[in-house]
Amino acid sequence: MKQTCTNINVKSIIRTEIQNSKIYRNERTLSINRNKKKKHVPKKDKISKSQNR
């Protein structure tokens, strides 16, 4: 019983680590995208786009 419990714990820890890494990557790409958008698109266009949606 103890072995199965530890295995489950390790799996859950690995899953959370993977999720955290995915979230970290997503945040990095989002910030990169934001930086790219800032250079190309002025703020007024962003506001109008958000209102149209």
PDB file of C-alpha atoms in Angstrom:
ATOM      1  CA  MET A   1       0.000   0.000   0.000  1.00  0.00           C
ATOM      2  CA  LYS A   2       2.756   2.439   0.884  1.00  0.00           C
ATOM      3  CA  GLN A   3       4.442   1.987  -2.493  1.00  0.00           C
ATOM      4  CA  THR A   4       1.270   2.749  -4.440  1.00  0.00           C
ATOM      5  CA  CYS A   5       0.681   5.863  -2.330  1.00  0.00           C
ATOM      6  CA  THR A   6       4.180   7.143  -2.989  1.00  0.00           C
ATOM      7  CA  ASN A   7       3.792   6.407  -6.691  1.00  0.00           C
ATOM      8  CA  ILE A   8       0.562   8.403  -6.807  1.00  0.00           C
ATOM      9  CA  ASN A   9       2.251  11.275  -4.969  1.00  0.00           C
ATOM     10  CA  VAL A  10       5.201  11.279  -7.335  1.00  0.00           C
ATOM     11  CA  LYS A  11       2.890  11.213 -10.350  1.00  0.00           C
ATOM     12  CA  SER A  12       0.852  14.109  -9.014  1.00  0.00           C
ATOM     13  CA  ILE A  13       4.022  16.089  -8.297  1.00  0.00           C
ATOM     14  CA  ILE A  14       5.313  15.419 -11.818  1.00  0.00           C
ATOM     15  CA  ARG A  15       1.951  16.491 -13.252  1.00  0.00           C
ATOM     16  CA  THR A  16       1.989  19.743 -11.320  1.00  0.00           C
ATOM     17  CA  GLU A  17       5.565  20.387 -12.437  1.00  0.00           C
ATOM     18  CA  ILE A  18       4.588  19.803 -16.069  1.00  0.00           C
ATOM     19  CA  GLN A  19       1.570  22.102 -15.686  1.00  0.00           C
ATOM     20  CA  ASN A  20       3.732  24.771 -14.096  1.00  0.00           C
ATOM     21  CA  SER A  21       6.265  24.568 -16.907  1.00  0.00           C
ATOM     22  CA  LYS A  22       3.460  24.804 -19.489  1.00  0.00           C
ATOM     23  CA  ILE A  23       1.999  27.823 -17.714  1.00  0.00           C
ATOM     24  CA  TYR A  24       5.435  29.419 -17.562  1.00  0.00           C
ATOM     25  CA  ARG A  25       5.955  28.876 -21.292  1.00  0.00           C
ATOM     26  CA  ASN A  26       2.509  30.288 -22.055  1.00  0.00           C
ATOM     27  CA  GLU A  27       3.235  33.374 -19.972  1.00  0.00           C
ATOM     28  CA  ARG A  28       6.524  33.878 -21.784  1.00  0.00           C
ATOM     29  CA  THR A  29       4.924  33.576 -25.212  1.00  0.00           C
ATOM     30  CA  LEU A  30       2.093  35.892 -24.138  1.00  0.00           C
ATOM     31  CA  SER A  31       4.540  38.528 -22.955  1.00  0.00           C
ATOM     32  CA  ILE A  32       6.538  38.188 -26.187  1.00  0.00           C
ATOM     33  CA  ASN A  33       3.329  38.547 -28.214  1.00  0.00           C
ATOM     34  CA  ARG A  34       2.351  41.615 -26.204  1.00  0.00           C
ATOM     35  CA  ASN A  35       5.712  43.194 -26.888  1.00  0.00           C
ATOM     36  CA  LYS A  36       5.365  42.482 -30.604  1.00  0.00           C
ATOM     37  CA  LYS A  37       1.838  43.896 -30.701  1.00  0.00           C
ATOM     38  CA  LYS A  38       2.875  47.054 -28.900  1.00  0.00           C
ATOM     39  CA  LYS A  39       5.370  47.855 -31.633  1.00  0.00           C
ATOM     40  CA  HIS A  40       2.926  47.338 -34.499  1.00  0.00           C
ATOM     41  CA  VAL A  41      -0.541  48.265 -33.202  1.00  0.00           C
ATOM     42  CA  PRO A  42      -1.426  51.589 -31.566  1.00  0.00           C
ATOM     43  CA  LYS A  43      -3.651  51.573 -28.480  1.00  0.00           C
ATOM     44  CA  LYS A  44      -6.711  53.017 -30.212  1.00  0.00           C
ATOM     45  CA  ASP A  45      -6.872  50.064 -32.593  1.00  0.00           C
ATOM     46  CA  LYS A  46      -6.673  47.638 -29.672  1.00  0.00           C
ATOM     47  CA  ILE A  47      -9.597  49.337 -27.941  1.00  0.00           C
ATOM     48  CA  SER A  48     -11.776  49.296 -31.064  1.00  0.00           C
ATOM     49  CA  LYS A  49     -10.979  45.611 -31.691  1.00  0.00           C
ATOM     50  CA  SER A  50     -11.941  44.664 -28.134  1.00  0.00           C
ATOM     51  CA  GLN A  51     -15.232  46.591 -28.445  1.00  0.00           C
ATOM     52  CA  ASN A  52     -16.065  44.886 -31.739  1.00  0.00           C
ATOM     53  CA  ARG A  53     -15.676  41.464 -30.142  1.00  0.00           C
TER      54      ARG A  53
END
